PDB file of C-alpha atoms in Angstrom:
ATOM      1  CA  MET A   5      33.279   7.388 -36.511  1.00 43.00           C
ATOM      2  CA  THR A   6      33.309   9.973 -39.309  1.00 44.00           C
ATOM      3  CA  LYS A   7      30.787  12.793 -39.556  1.00 40.00           C
ATOM      4  CA  PHE A   8      29.370  11.129 -42.676  1.00 42.00           C
ATOM      5  CA  ALA A   9      28.934   7.790 -40.932  1.00 44.00           C
ATOM      6  CA  VAL A  10      27.193   9.406 -37.971  1.00 37.00           C
ATOM      7  CA  GLY A  11      24.836  11.212 -40.323  1.00 43.00           C
ATOM      8  CA  ALA A  12      24.050   8.015 -42.198  1.00 47.00           C
ATOM      9  CA  LEU A  13      23.377   6.134 -38.960  1.00 44.00           C
ATOM     10  CA  LEU A  14      21.131   8.910 -37.676  1.00 38.00           C
ATOM     11  CA  GLY A  15      19.208   8.928 -40.947  1.00 45.00           C
ATOM     12  CA  ALA A  16      18.694   5.166 -40.740  1.00 46.00           C
ATOM     13  CA  LEU A  17      17.514   5.395 -37.149  1.00 39.00           C
ATOM     14  CA  LEU A  18      15.082   8.186 -37.995  1.00 40.00           C
ATOM     15  CA  SER A  19      13.753   6.177 -40.946  1.00 47.00           C
ATOM     16  CA  THR A  20      13.266   3.122 -38.747  1.00 46.00           C
ATOM     17  CA  ALA A  21      11.562   5.204 -36.076  1.00 42.00           C
ATOM     18  CA  ALA A  22       9.165   6.673 -38.632  1.00 45.00           C
ATOM     19  CA  TRP A  23       8.157   3.193 -39.752  1.00 49.00           C
ATOM     20  CA  ALA A  24       7.968   1.916 -36.168  1.00 49.00           C
ATOM     21  CA  ASP A  25       5.501   4.599 -35.054  1.00 83.00           C
ATOM     22  CA  PRO A  26       2.239   2.639 -34.930  1.00 90.00           C
ATOM     23  CA  VAL A  27      -0.558   3.761 -37.217  1.00 98.00           C
ATOM     24  CA  THR A  28      -4.145   3.013 -36.179  1.00 98.00           C
ATOM     25  CA  LEU A  29      -6.947   3.152 -38.736  1.00 98.00           C
ATOM     26  CA  ARG A  30     -10.654   2.931 -37.916  1.00 98.00           C
ATOM     27  CA  LEU A  31     -12.647   0.679 -40.245  1.00 98.00           C
ATOM     28  CA  GLY A  32     -16.447   0.747 -40.098  1.00 98.00           C
ATOM     29  CA  HIS A  33     -19.060  -1.383 -41.831  1.00 97.00           C
ATOM     30  CA  ALA A  34     -22.838  -1.676 -41.756  1.00 92.00           C
ATOM     31  CA  VAL A  35     -23.520  -5.386 -41.112  1.00 88.00           C
ATOM     32  CA  PHE A  36     -23.468  -7.813 -38.215  1.00 86.00           C
ATOM     33  CA  GLU A  37     -20.448  -9.951 -37.437  1.00 91.00           C
ATOM     34  CA  GLN A  38     -21.915 -13.076 -39.072  1.00 86.00           C
ATOM     35  CA  HIS A  39     -21.838 -11.403 -42.514  1.00 89.00           C
ATOM     36  CA  PRO A  40     -19.078 -11.928 -45.129  1.00 94.00           C
ATOM     37  CA  ILE A  41     -18.340  -8.193 -45.079  1.00 95.00           C
ATOM     38  CA  HIS A  42     -17.218  -8.521 -41.459  1.00 95.00           C
ATOM     39  CA  ASP A  43     -15.144 -11.549 -42.421  1.00 97.00           C
ATOM     40  CA  THR A  44     -13.442  -9.382 -45.063  1.00 98.00           C
ATOM     41  CA  ALA A  45     -12.638  -6.748 -42.448  1.00 98.00           C
ATOM     42  CA  VAL A  46     -11.203  -9.325 -40.031  1.00 98.00           C
ATOM     43  CA  ARG A  47      -9.090 -10.999 -42.713  1.00 98.00           C
ATOM     44  CA  TYR A  48      -7.727  -7.621 -43.780  1.00 99.00           C
ATOM     45  CA  LYS A  49      -6.929  -6.567 -40.212  1.00 98.00           C
ATOM     46  CA  GLU A  50      -5.035  -9.802 -39.588  1.00 98.00           C
ATOM     47  CA  ALA A  51      -3.092  -9.588 -42.863  1.00 98.00           C
ATOM     48  CA  VAL A  52      -2.096  -5.931 -42.394  1.00 98.00           C
ATOM     49  CA  GLU A  53      -1.007  -6.386 -38.804  1.00 98.00           C
ATOM     50  CA  ARG A  54       1.020  -9.484 -39.725  1.00 98.00           C
ATOM     51  CA  LEU A  55       2.702  -7.942 -42.783  1.00 98.00           C
ATOM     52  CA  SER A  56       3.521  -4.703 -40.926  1.00 98.00           C
ATOM     53  CA  ASN A  57       4.730  -6.513 -37.784  1.00 97.00           C
ATOM     54  CA  GLY A  58       2.045  -4.675 -35.851  1.00 96.00           C
ATOM     55  CA  ASP A  59       3.033  -1.198 -37.032  1.00 97.00           C
ATOM     56  CA  ILE A  60      -0.338  -0.733 -38.782  1.00 98.00           C
ATOM     57  CA  ASN A  61      -3.357  -1.490 -36.624  1.00 98.00           C
ATOM     58  CA  ILE A  62      -6.947  -1.736 -37.828  1.00 98.00           C
ATOM     59  CA  GLU A  63      -9.822  -1.151 -35.410  1.00 98.00           C
ATOM     60  CA  ILE A  64     -13.084  -2.647 -36.692  1.00 98.00           C
ATOM     61  CA  PHE A  65     -16.435  -1.037 -35.880  1.00 98.00           C
ATOM     62  CA  PRO A  66     -19.204  -3.369 -37.127  1.00 96.00           C
ATOM     63  CA  ALA A  67     -22.987  -3.078 -37.293  1.00 92.00           C
ATOM     64  CA  ARG A  68     -23.303   0.614 -38.201  1.00 92.00           C
ATOM     65  CA  GLN A  69     -21.340   1.882 -35.190  1.00 97.00           C
ATOM     66  CA  LEU A  70     -19.737   4.499 -37.469  1.00 97.00           C
ATOM     67  CA  GLY A  71     -22.795   4.896 -39.708  1.00 95.00           C
ATOM     68  CA  ASP A  72     -24.962   3.100 -42.233  1.00 90.00           C
ATOM     69  CA  VAL A  73     -23.950   2.353 -45.831  1.00 91.00           C
ATOM     70  CA  LYS A  74     -24.432   5.934 -47.071  1.00 92.00           C
ATOM     71  CA  GLU A  75     -22.875   7.515 -43.976  1.00 95.00           C
ATOM     72  CA  LEU A  76     -19.815   5.280 -44.258  1.00 97.00           C
ATOM     73  CA  MET A  77     -19.456   6.128 -47.931  1.00 97.00           C
ATOM     74  CA  GLU A  78     -19.508   9.836 -47.145  1.00 97.00           C
ATOM     75  CA  GLY A  79     -17.373   9.397 -44.023  1.00 98.00           C
ATOM     76  CA  VAL A  80     -14.504   7.783 -45.937  1.00 98.00           C
ATOM     77  CA  GLN A  81     -14.912  10.242 -48.786  1.00 98.00           C
ATOM     78  CA  PHE A  82     -14.602  13.282 -46.520  1.00 98.00           C
ATOM     79  CA  GLY A  83     -12.215  11.826 -43.938  1.00 98.00           C
ATOM     80  CA  THR A  84     -14.407  11.432 -40.838  1.00 98.00           C
ATOM     81  CA  VAL A  85     -13.972   7.637 -41.176  1.00 98.00           C
ATOM     82  CA  ASP A  86     -10.599   6.159 -42.169  1.00 98.00           C
ATOM     83  CA  MET A  87     -11.768   2.982 -43.883  1.00 99.00           C
ATOM     84  CA  THR A  88     -14.806   0.887 -44.742  1.00 98.00           C
ATOM     85  CA  VAL A  89     -15.874  -2.365 -46.364  1.00 98.00           C
ATOM     86  CA  ASN A  90     -19.047  -1.303 -48.145  1.00 97.00           C
ATOM     87  CA  SER A  91     -21.368  -2.537 -50.885  1.00 94.00           C
ATOM     88  CA  THR A  92     -20.210  -1.540 -54.369  1.00 97.00           C
ATOM     89  CA  SER A  93     -23.784  -0.759 -55.470  1.00 92.00           C
ATOM     90  CA  ALA A  94     -23.815   2.278 -53.152  1.00 91.00           C
ATOM     91  CA  TYR A  95     -21.016   3.887 -55.192  1.00 96.00           C
ATOM     92  CA  SER A  96     -22.494   3.696 -58.686  1.00 94.00           C
ATOM     93  CA  THR A  97     -24.086   7.110 -58.171  1.00 92.00           C
ATOM     94  CA  LEU A  98     -20.548   8.506 -57.832  1.00 96.00           C
ATOM     95  CA  GLU A  99     -19.006   6.364 -60.563  1.00 97.00           C
ATOM     96  CA  PRO A 100     -21.493   4.662 -62.910  1.00 97.00           C
ATOM     97  CA  SER A 101     -18.787   2.309 -64.230  1.00 98.00           C
ATOM     98  CA  ILE A 102     -19.063   0.461 -60.898  1.00 98.00           C
ATOM     99  CA  ASP A 103     -22.268  -1.128 -62.228  1.00 98.00           C
ATOM    100  CA  ALA A 104     -19.962  -3.422 -64.206  1.00 98.00           C
ATOM    101  CA  PHE A 105     -19.358  -5.563 -61.121  1.00 98.00           C
ATOM    102  CA  GLN A 106     -23.033  -6.587 -61.065  1.00 98.00           C
ATOM    103  CA  LEU A 107     -23.952  -6.891 -64.708  1.00 98.00           C
ATOM    104  CA  PRO A 108     -26.411  -9.799 -64.653  1.00 98.00           C
ATOM    105  CA  GLY A 109     -25.480 -13.187 -65.989  1.00 96.00           C
ATOM    106  CA  LEU A 110     -21.773 -12.593 -66.715  1.00 96.00           C
ATOM    107  CA  ILE A 111     -19.717 -14.064 -63.845  1.00 97.00           C
ATOM    108  CA  PRO A 112     -20.532 -17.792 -63.603  1.00 95.00           C
ATOM    109  CA  ASP A 113     -19.170 -18.743 -60.189  1.00 97.00           C
ATOM    110  CA  TYR A 114     -16.908 -17.814 -57.293  1.00 97.00           C
ATOM    111  CA  GLN A 115     -13.681 -18.674 -59.096  1.00 97.00           C
ATOM    112  CA  GLY A 116     -14.775 -16.386 -61.893  1.00 98.00           C
ATOM    113  CA  PHE A 117     -15.419 -13.649 -59.363  1.00 98.00           C
ATOM    114  CA  VAL A 118     -11.861 -14.019 -58.024  1.00 98.00           C
ATOM    115  CA  THR A 119     -10.485 -13.728 -61.558  1.00 98.00           C
ATOM    116  CA  MET A 120     -12.445 -10.556 -62.252  1.00 98.00           C
ATOM    117  CA  ALA A 121     -11.767  -9.032 -58.819  1.00 98.00           C
ATOM    118  CA  LYS A 122      -8.018  -9.259 -59.496  1.00 98.00           C
ATOM    119  CA  SER A 123      -8.261  -8.215 -63.148  1.00 98.00           C
ATOM    120  CA  PRO A 124      -6.874  -5.023 -64.718  1.00 98.00           C
ATOM    121  CA  GLU A 125     -10.437  -4.249 -65.838  1.00 98.00           C
ATOM    122  CA  ALA A 126     -11.593  -4.191 -62.200  1.00 98.00           C
ATOM    123  CA  ARG A 127      -8.593  -2.105 -61.146  1.00 98.00           C
ATOM    124  CA  ALA A 128      -9.337   0.507 -63.827  1.00 98.00           C
ATOM    125  CA  ILE A 129     -12.855   0.926 -62.415  1.00 98.00           C
ATOM    126  CA  MET A 130     -11.694   1.045 -58.801  1.00 98.00           C
ATOM    127  CA  ASP A 131      -9.082   3.676 -59.614  1.00 98.00           C
ATOM    128  CA  ARG A 132     -11.864   6.081 -60.612  1.00 98.00           C
ATOM    129  CA  LEU A 133     -12.826   6.389 -56.947  1.00 98.00           C
ATOM    130  CA  GLU A 134      -9.669   8.422 -56.453  1.00 98.00           C
ATOM    131  CA  ASN A 135     -11.614  11.208 -58.189  1.00 98.00           C
ATOM    132  CA  HIS A 136     -13.856  11.119 -55.110  1.00 98.00           C
ATOM    133  CA  MET A 137     -11.148  11.238 -52.402  1.00 98.00           C
ATOM    134  CA  MET A 138     -11.089   7.476 -51.801  1.00 98.00           C
ATOM    135  CA  VAL A 139      -8.634   4.691 -52.603  1.00 98.00           C
ATOM    136  CA  ALA A 140     -10.177   1.301 -53.400  1.00 98.00           C
ATOM    137  CA  LEU A 141      -7.741  -1.332 -52.143  1.00 98.00           C
ATOM    138  CA  GLY A 142      -9.755  -4.329 -53.307  1.00 98.00           C
ATOM    139  CA  VAL A 143     -13.132  -5.841 -54.126  1.00 98.00           C
ATOM    140  CA  TYR A 144     -14.609  -8.833 -52.266  1.00 98.00           C
ATOM    141  CA  ASP A 145     -17.915 -10.688 -52.132  1.00 97.00           C
ATOM    142  CA  GLY A 146     -20.960 -11.101 -49.925  1.00 94.00           C
ATOM    143  CA  GLY A 147     -22.532 -13.958 -51.856  1.00 94.00           C
ATOM    144  CA  GLN A 148     -23.939 -14.933 -55.227  1.00 97.00           C
ATOM    145  CA  ARG A 149     -27.549 -13.782 -55.597  1.00 97.00           C
ATOM    146  CA  HIS A 150     -30.511 -16.101 -56.088  1.00 98.00           C
ATOM    147  CA  PHE A 151     -34.318 -15.883 -56.211  1.00 98.00           C
ATOM    148  CA  LEU A 152     -36.307 -16.439 -53.009  1.00 98.00           C
ATOM    149  CA  THR A 153     -40.088 -16.745 -53.111  1.00 98.00           C
ATOM    150  CA  VAL A 154     -42.865 -16.866 -50.540  1.00 96.00           C
ATOM    151  CA  GLY A 155     -44.416 -19.754 -52.460  1.00 94.00           C
ATOM    152  CA  ALA A 156     -42.897 -22.603 -54.443  1.00 94.00           C
ATOM    153  CA  PRO A 157     -39.551 -21.983 -56.164  1.00 97.00           C
ATOM    154  CA  VAL A 158     -39.870 -20.558 -59.666  1.00 97.00           C
ATOM    155  CA  GLU A 159     -38.738 -22.849 -62.454  1.00 96.00           C
ATOM    156  CA  SER A 160     -39.300 -20.717 -65.558  1.00 97.00           C
ATOM    157  CA  LEU A 161     -39.278 -17.100 -66.668  1.00 96.00           C
ATOM    158  CA  GLU A 162     -43.060 -17.316 -66.924  1.00 97.00           C
ATOM    159  CA  GLY A 163     -43.194 -18.294 -63.251  1.00 96.00           C
ATOM    160  CA  MET A 164     -41.346 -15.092 -62.317  1.00 96.00           C
ATOM    161  CA  LYS A 165     -43.647 -12.729 -64.157  1.00 95.00           C
ATOM    162  CA  HIS A 166     -45.447 -10.084 -62.131  1.00 96.00           C
ATOM    163  CA  LEU A 167     -44.016 -11.256 -58.792  1.00 98.00           C
ATOM    164  CA  LYS A 168     -43.475  -8.285 -56.481  1.00 98.00           C
ATOM    165  CA  THR A 169     -39.738  -8.675 -55.987  1.00 98.00           C
ATOM    166  CA  ARG A 170     -37.509  -6.644 -53.724  1.00 97.00           C
ATOM    167  CA  VAL A 171     -34.386  -5.244 -55.360  1.00 95.00           C
ATOM    168  CA  ALA A 172     -31.822  -2.880 -53.890  1.00 90.00           C
ATOM    169  CA  PRO A 173     -32.427   0.756 -54.882  1.00 88.00           C
ATOM    170  CA  ASN A 174     -30.193   0.906 -57.966  1.00 91.00           C
ATOM    171  CA  LYS A 175     -31.227   1.824 -61.521  1.00 94.00           C
ATOM    172  CA  MET A 176     -29.400  -1.064 -63.158  1.00 96.00           C
ATOM    173  CA  PHE A 177     -31.123  -3.592 -60.883  1.00 96.00           C
ATOM    174  CA  LEU A 178     -34.497  -2.080 -61.762  1.00 97.00           C
ATOM    175  CA  ASP A 179     -33.702  -2.228 -65.478  1.00 97.00           C
ATOM    176  CA  ALA A 180     -32.478  -5.834 -65.238  1.00 97.00           C
ATOM    177  CA  TRP A 181     -35.474  -7.145 -63.328  1.00 98.00           C
ATOM    178  CA  LYS A 182     -38.031  -5.268 -65.413  1.00 97.00           C
ATOM    179  CA  ALA A 183     -36.547  -7.115 -68.377  1.00 98.00           C
ATOM    180  CA  THR A 184     -37.447 -10.467 -66.787  1.00 97.00           C
ATOM    181  CA  GLY A 185     -41.090  -9.500 -66.314  1.00 97.00           C
ATOM    182  CA  VAL A 186     -41.080  -9.376 -62.517  1.00 97.00           C
ATOM    183  CA  ASN A 187     -42.440  -6.343 -60.683  1.00 98.00           C
ATOM    184  CA  PRO A 188     -39.205  -4.953 -59.148  1.00 98.00           C
ATOM    185  CA  THR A 189     -39.798  -3.132 -55.883  1.00 96.00           C
ATOM    186  CA  PRO A 190     -36.968  -0.999 -54.427  1.00 94.00           C
ATOM    187  CA  MET A 191     -36.953  -1.355 -50.660  1.00 91.00           C
ATOM    188  CA  ALA A 192     -34.585  -0.798 -47.763  1.00 83.00           C
ATOM    189  CA  TYR A 193     -32.908  -3.994 -46.599  1.00 82.00           C
ATOM    190  CA  GLY A 194     -34.306  -3.710 -43.078  1.00 80.00           C
ATOM    191  CA  GLU A 195     -37.896  -3.736 -44.365  1.00 91.00           C
ATOM    192  CA  VAL A 196     -37.717  -6.978 -46.332  1.00 93.00           C
ATOM    193  CA  TYR A 197     -38.667  -9.447 -43.587  1.00 94.00           C
ATOM    194  CA  SER A 198     -41.926  -7.697 -42.677  1.00 96.00           C
ATOM    195  CA  ALA A 199     -42.769  -7.117 -46.357  1.00 97.00           C
ATOM    196  CA  LEU A 200     -42.444 -10.839 -47.074  1.00 97.00           C
ATOM    197  CA  GLU A 201     -44.425 -11.651 -43.948  1.00 96.00           C
ATOM    198  CA  THR A 202     -47.330  -9.324 -44.801  1.00 97.00           C
ATOM    199  CA  GLY A 203     -47.485 -10.175 -48.493  1.00 96.00           C
ATOM    200  CA  THR A 204     -46.211  -6.789 -49.652  1.00 97.00           C
ATOM    201  CA  LEU A 205     -43.521  -8.798 -51.432  1.00 98.00           C
ATOM    202  CA  ASP A 206     -43.785 -12.107 -53.267  1.00 98.00           C
ATOM    203  CA  ALA A 207     -40.060 -12.572 -53.692  1.00 98.00           C
ATOM    204  CA  VAL A 208     -36.603 -11.146 -53.160  1.00 98.00           C
ATOM    205  CA  GLU A 209     -33.350 -11.530 -55.074  1.00 97.00           C
ATOM    206  CA  ILE A 210     -30.859 -12.269 -52.327  1.00 96.00           C
ATOM    207  CA  ASN A 211     -27.717 -14.150 -51.330  1.00 93.00           C
ATOM    208  CA  LEU A 212     -27.940 -17.367 -49.304  1.00 94.00           C
ATOM    209  CA  THR A 213     -25.974 -15.871 -46.413  1.00 88.00           C
ATOM    210  CA  SER A 214     -28.683 -13.244 -45.943  1.00 88.00           C
ATOM    211  CA  ILE A 215     -31.471 -15.835 -46.125  1.00 92.00           C
ATOM    212  CA  GLU A 216     -29.786 -17.496 -43.174  1.00 87.00           C
ATOM    213  CA  SER A 217     -28.699 -14.451 -41.158  1.00 82.00           C
ATOM    214  CA  GLU A 218     -32.000 -12.576 -41.600  1.00 87.00           C
ATOM    215  CA  LYS A 219     -34.094 -15.753 -41.065  1.00 90.00           C
ATOM    216  CA  TYR A 220     -36.038 -15.241 -44.277  1.00 94.00           C
ATOM    217  CA  TYR A 221     -36.539 -19.007 -44.349  1.00 94.00           C
ATOM    218  CA  GLU A 222     -39.208 -18.516 -41.655  1.00 95.00           C
ATOM    219  CA  ILE A 223     -41.466 -16.946 -44.307  1.00 95.00           C
ATOM    220  CA  ALA A 224     -40.181 -17.564 -47.822  1.00 89.00           C
ATOM    221  CA  LYS A 225     -40.390 -21.182 -48.888  1.00 89.00           C
ATOM    222  CA  GLY A 226     -38.676 -21.558 -52.243  1.00 95.00           C
ATOM    223  CA  VAL A 227     -35.123 -20.887 -53.453  1.00 97.00           C
ATOM    224  CA  THR A 228     -34.124 -20.943 -57.116  1.00 98.00           C
ATOM    225  CA  LEU A 229     -30.342 -20.900 -57.643  1.00 98.00           C
ATOM    226  CA  THR A 230     -30.303 -18.354 -60.451  1.00 98.00           C
ATOM    227  CA  GLY A 231     -26.867 -16.979 -59.478  1.00 97.00           C
ATOM    228  CA  HIS A 232     -27.657 -13.887 -61.535  1.00 97.00           C
ATOM    229  CA  TYR A 233     -24.930 -11.650 -60.061  1.00 98.00           C
ATOM    230  CA  PHE A 234     -22.759 -11.312 -56.979  1.00 98.00           C
ATOM    231  CA  TRP A 235     -22.912  -8.864 -54.070  1.00 96.00           C
ATOM    232  CA  PRO A 236     -19.444  -7.307 -54.076  1.00 98.00           C
ATOM    233  CA  SER A 237     -18.010  -4.818 -51.619  1.00 98.00           C
ATOM    234  CA  PHE A 238     -15.094  -2.419 -51.779  1.00 98.00           C
ATOM    235  CA  LEU A 239     -12.354  -2.085 -49.183  1.00 99.00           C
ATOM    236  CA  LEU A 240     -11.840   1.678 -49.135  1.00 98.00           C
ATOM    237  CA  VAL A 241      -9.512   4.105 -47.382  1.00 99.00           C
ATOM    238  CA  ASN A 242      -9.685   7.879 -47.310  1.00 98.00           C
ATOM    239  CA  GLN A 243      -7.324   9.226 -49.957  1.00 98.00           C
ATOM    240  CA  ALA A 244      -5.640  11.836 -47.739  1.00 98.00           C
ATOM    241  CA  LYS A 245      -5.153   9.316 -44.940  1.00 98.00           C
ATOM    242  CA  PHE A 246      -3.554   6.853 -47.372  1.00 98.00           C
ATOM    243  CA  ALA A 247      -1.337   9.541 -48.890  1.00 98.00           C
ATOM    244  CA  GLY A 248      -0.073  10.388 -45.390  1.00 97.00           C
ATOM    245  CA  LEU A 249       1.348   6.888 -44.920  1.00 97.00           C
ATOM    246  CA  THR A 250       4.895   5.976 -45.861  1.00 97.00           C
ATOM    247  CA  PRO A 251       5.439   4.165 -49.183  1.00 97.00           C
ATOM    248  CA  GLU A 252       6.233   1.012 -47.184  1.00 97.00           C
ATOM    249  CA  GLN A 253       2.968   1.243 -45.270  1.00 98.00           C
ATOM    250  CA  GLN A 254       1.012   1.839 -48.471  1.00 98.00           C
ATOM    251  CA  ALA A 255       2.655  -1.213 -50.026  1.00 98.00           C
ATOM    252  CA  VAL A 256       1.707  -3.347 -47.016  1.00 98.00           C
ATOM    253  CA  MET A 257      -1.910  -2.207 -47.215  1.00 98.00           C
ATOM    254  CA  ARG A 258      -2.121  -3.012 -50.916  1.00 98.00           C
ATOM    255  CA  GLN A 259      -0.409  -6.373 -50.471  1.00 98.00           C
ATOM    256  CA  ALA A 260      -2.775  -7.380 -47.661  1.00 98.00           C
ATOM    257  CA  ALA A 261      -5.795  -6.356 -49.720  1.00 98.00           C
ATOM    258  CA  ASP A 262      -4.654  -8.509 -52.653  1.00 98.00           C
ATOM    259  CA  GLU A 263      -3.678 -11.438 -50.447  1.00 98.00           C
ATOM    260  CA  ILE A 264      -7.127 -11.925 -48.935  1.00 98.00           C
ATOM    261  CA  VAL A 265      -9.251 -11.798 -52.128  1.00 98.00           C
ATOM    262  CA  GLU A 266      -9.301 -15.493 -52.968  1.00 98.00           C
ATOM    263  CA  PRO A 267      -9.579 -16.905 -49.416  1.00 98.00           C
ATOM    264  CA  GLN A 268     -12.401 -14.463 -48.580  1.00 98.00           C
ATOM    265  CA  VAL A 269     -14.388 -15.240 -51.723  1.00 98.00           C
ATOM    266  CA  MET A 270     -13.906 -18.991 -51.401  1.00 98.00           C
ATOM    267  CA  ALA A 271     -15.008 -18.854 -47.763  1.00 98.00           C
ATOM    268  CA  VAL A 272     -18.315 -17.397 -48.981  1.00 97.00           C
ATOM    269  CA  ARG A 273     -18.589 -20.212 -51.529  1.00 97.00           C
ATOM    270  CA  ASP A 274     -18.107 -22.772 -48.770  1.00 97.00           C
ATOM    271  CA  LEU A 275     -20.635 -20.993 -46.566  1.00 95.00           C
ATOM    272  CA  ASP A 276     -23.166 -21.158 -49.414  1.00 95.00           C
ATOM    273  CA  GLU A 277     -22.799 -24.927 -49.549  1.00 95.00           C
ATOM    274  CA  LYS A 278     -23.319 -25.183 -45.806  1.00 95.00           C
ATOM    275  CA  ILE A 279     -26.452 -23.028 -45.956  1.00 94.00           C
ATOM    276  CA  LYS A 280     -27.929 -25.119 -48.787  1.00 95.00           C
ATOM    277  CA  GLY A 281     -27.721 -28.099 -46.454  1.00 93.00           C
ATOM    278  CA  GLU A 282     -29.283 -26.164 -43.584  1.00 93.00           C
ATOM    279  CA  LEU A 283     -32.168 -25.023 -45.792  1.00 94.00           C
ATOM    280  CA  ALA A 284     -32.774 -28.652 -46.737  1.00 91.00           C
ATOM    281  CA  THR A 285     -33.058 -29.616 -43.065  1.00 92.00           C
ATOM    282  CA  ARG A 286     -35.717 -26.905 -42.732  1.00 93.00           C
ATOM    283  CA  ASN A 287     -37.625 -28.421 -45.673  1.00 91.00           C
ATOM    284  CA  ILE A 288     -37.044 -25.352 -47.843  1.00 94.00           C
ATOM    285  CA  PRO A 289     -36.944 -26.461 -51.511  1.00 95.00           C
ATOM    286  CA  VAL A 290     -33.732 -25.370 -53.248  1.00 96.00           C
ATOM    287  CA  VAL A 291     -33.831 -25.940 -56.995  1.00 96.00           C
ATOM    288  CA  THR A 292     -31.277 -25.569 -59.770  1.00 97.00           C
ATOM    289  CA  PRO A 293     -32.708 -23.914 -62.889  1.00 97.00           C
ATOM    290  CA  SER A 294     -33.048 -26.025 -66.003  1.00 97.00           C
ATOM    291  CA  GLU A 295     -30.880 -25.211 -69.001  1.00 96.00           C
ATOM    292  CA  ALA A 296     -33.991 -23.829 -70.714  1.00 97.00           C
ATOM    293  CA  PHE A 297     -34.693 -21.484 -67.783  1.00 98.00           C
ATOM    294  CA  LYS A 298     -31.050 -20.347 -67.714  1.00 96.00           C
ATOM    295  CA  ALA A 299     -31.262 -19.548 -71.435  1.00 97.00           C
ATOM    296  CA  GLU A 300     -34.496 -17.575 -70.922  1.00 97.00           C
ATOM    297  CA  LEU A 301     -32.952 -15.565 -68.120  1.00 97.00           C
ATOM    298  CA  ALA A 302     -29.773 -14.867 -70.098  1.00 97.00           C
ATOM    299  CA  ALA A 303     -31.824 -13.693 -73.079  1.00 98.00           C
ATOM    300  CA  ALA A 304     -33.858 -11.355 -70.845  1.00 98.00           C
ATOM    301  CA  PHE A 305     -30.743  -9.844 -69.294  1.00 98.00           C
ATOM    302  CA  ALA A 306     -28.741  -9.517 -72.546  1.00 97.00           C
ATOM    303  CA  PRO A 307     -30.246  -6.195 -73.760  1.00 98.00           C
ATOM    304  CA  VAL A 308     -29.636  -4.629 -70.341  1.00 98.00           C
ATOM    305  CA  VAL A 309     -26.001  -5.743 -70.375  1.00 98.00           C
ATOM    306  CA  ALA A 310     -25.600  -4.286 -73.872  1.00 98.00           C
ATOM    307  CA  GLN A 311     -27.264  -1.048 -72.755  1.00 98.00           C
ATOM    308  CA  TYR A 312     -24.800  -0.567 -69.895  1.00 98.00           C
ATOM    309  CA  GLU A 313     -21.774  -1.663 -71.949  1.00 98.00           C
ATOM    310  CA  ALA A 314     -22.555   1.194 -74.321  1.00 98.00           C
ATOM    311  CA  THR A 315     -22.443   3.809 -71.556  1.00 97.00           C
ATOM    312  CA  ASP A 316     -18.770   3.501 -70.587  1.00 98.00           C
ATOM    313  CA  PRO A 317     -15.695   1.808 -72.104  1.00 98.00           C
ATOM    314  CA  LEU A 318     -14.656   0.575 -68.657  1.00 98.00           C
ATOM    315  CA  ILE A 319     -17.957  -1.311 -68.355  1.00 98.00           C
ATOM    316  CA  ALA A 320     -17.518  -2.682 -71.873  1.00 98.00           C
ATOM    317  CA  ASN A 321     -13.968  -3.841 -71.122  1.00 98.00           C
ATOM    318  CA  PHE A 322     -15.059  -5.531 -67.891  1.00 98.00           C
ATOM    319  CA  ALA A 323     -17.977  -7.269 -69.637  1.00 98.00           C
ATOM    320  CA  THR A 324     -15.752  -8.467 -72.485  1.00 98.00           C
ATOM    321  CA  ALA A 325     -13.322 -10.042 -70.028  1.00 98.00           C
ATOM    322  CA  ALA A 326     -16.131 -11.587 -67.959  1.00 98.00           C
ATOM    323  CA  LYS A 327     -17.697 -13.159 -71.048  1.00 97.00           C
ATOM    324  CA  GLN A 328     -14.482 -15.145 -71.552  1.00 97.00           C
ATOM    325  CA  LEU A 329     -14.893 -16.899 -68.194  1.00 97.00           C
ATOM    326  CA  THR A 330     -15.848 -20.548 -68.094  1.00 93.00           C
ATOM    327  CA  PRO A 331     -17.367 -22.250 -65.057  1.00 91.00           C
ATOM    328  CA  ALA A 332     -14.837 -23.902 -62.774  1.00 87.00           C
ATOM    329  CA  ALA A 333     -14.803 -27.686 -62.767  1.00 71.00           C
ATOM    330  CA  GLN A 334     -16.852 -29.090 -59.925  1.00 56.00           C
TER     331      GLN A 334
END
């Protein structure tokens, strides 16, 4: 064997060995294992380990084992946590364009969410997180949001007015719900059950999966399927950790992230349908808004959407694309 051939063989062996060295990444999230965020983490782990033939391993730490939402955000940003699946709304303080994912009234259904999650407009927003030492591999969903009330389900904009309604602590949510006439009340997620129980809250805008997992149906007795926005989450990896991987490993991680978008989102859609049936067996009224109510809600939200479109061209581009969506055939 010539000296050149030996060198080439050695180089190939070294390259193979570098790829074969297993990489283990720790992924933390803040919810329990019944939540769609955990399902996202599991689907990603399985896809990465399959596509890499086990050379990239993901260890999942659920239920705040590595920190709560804010701690996980900072952990991935500064490298004390490798990865997270975390609510997008937590990141709008770093990158205001992220508010685009939850502009009210734009994305009509789960198929529309898939389209926007895989769109160039979404990718342009996610890429901005690289300015904050994170790489966003994909965006997924925790459930379309609806309106849950302690009393009867609301069936008009007038019926919503002045209701003390929990919203997540986010300026855009406050602006959107003030526009409807409700009394938006920022509150930590863990305080909602007792606030509904004691009458501190009259209502909460929430996804069906949380109504079920948090047992809000024990107190709140009316659900109106407003579907006003979704509850997306980012799959994030620390930028330095990602840069330290080989190009092949990076490609696998991106491919896995893209591969699981549609099955994860559609699994949440199917879970919603199951929960609607379970709420019915508990005698919880679940109503679909009339066309007149939908029009009222859209008109209330429209100035807020326009306000946020004007703040950033990335938000405007995302909104323009979302407005072209049509509901999927049922």
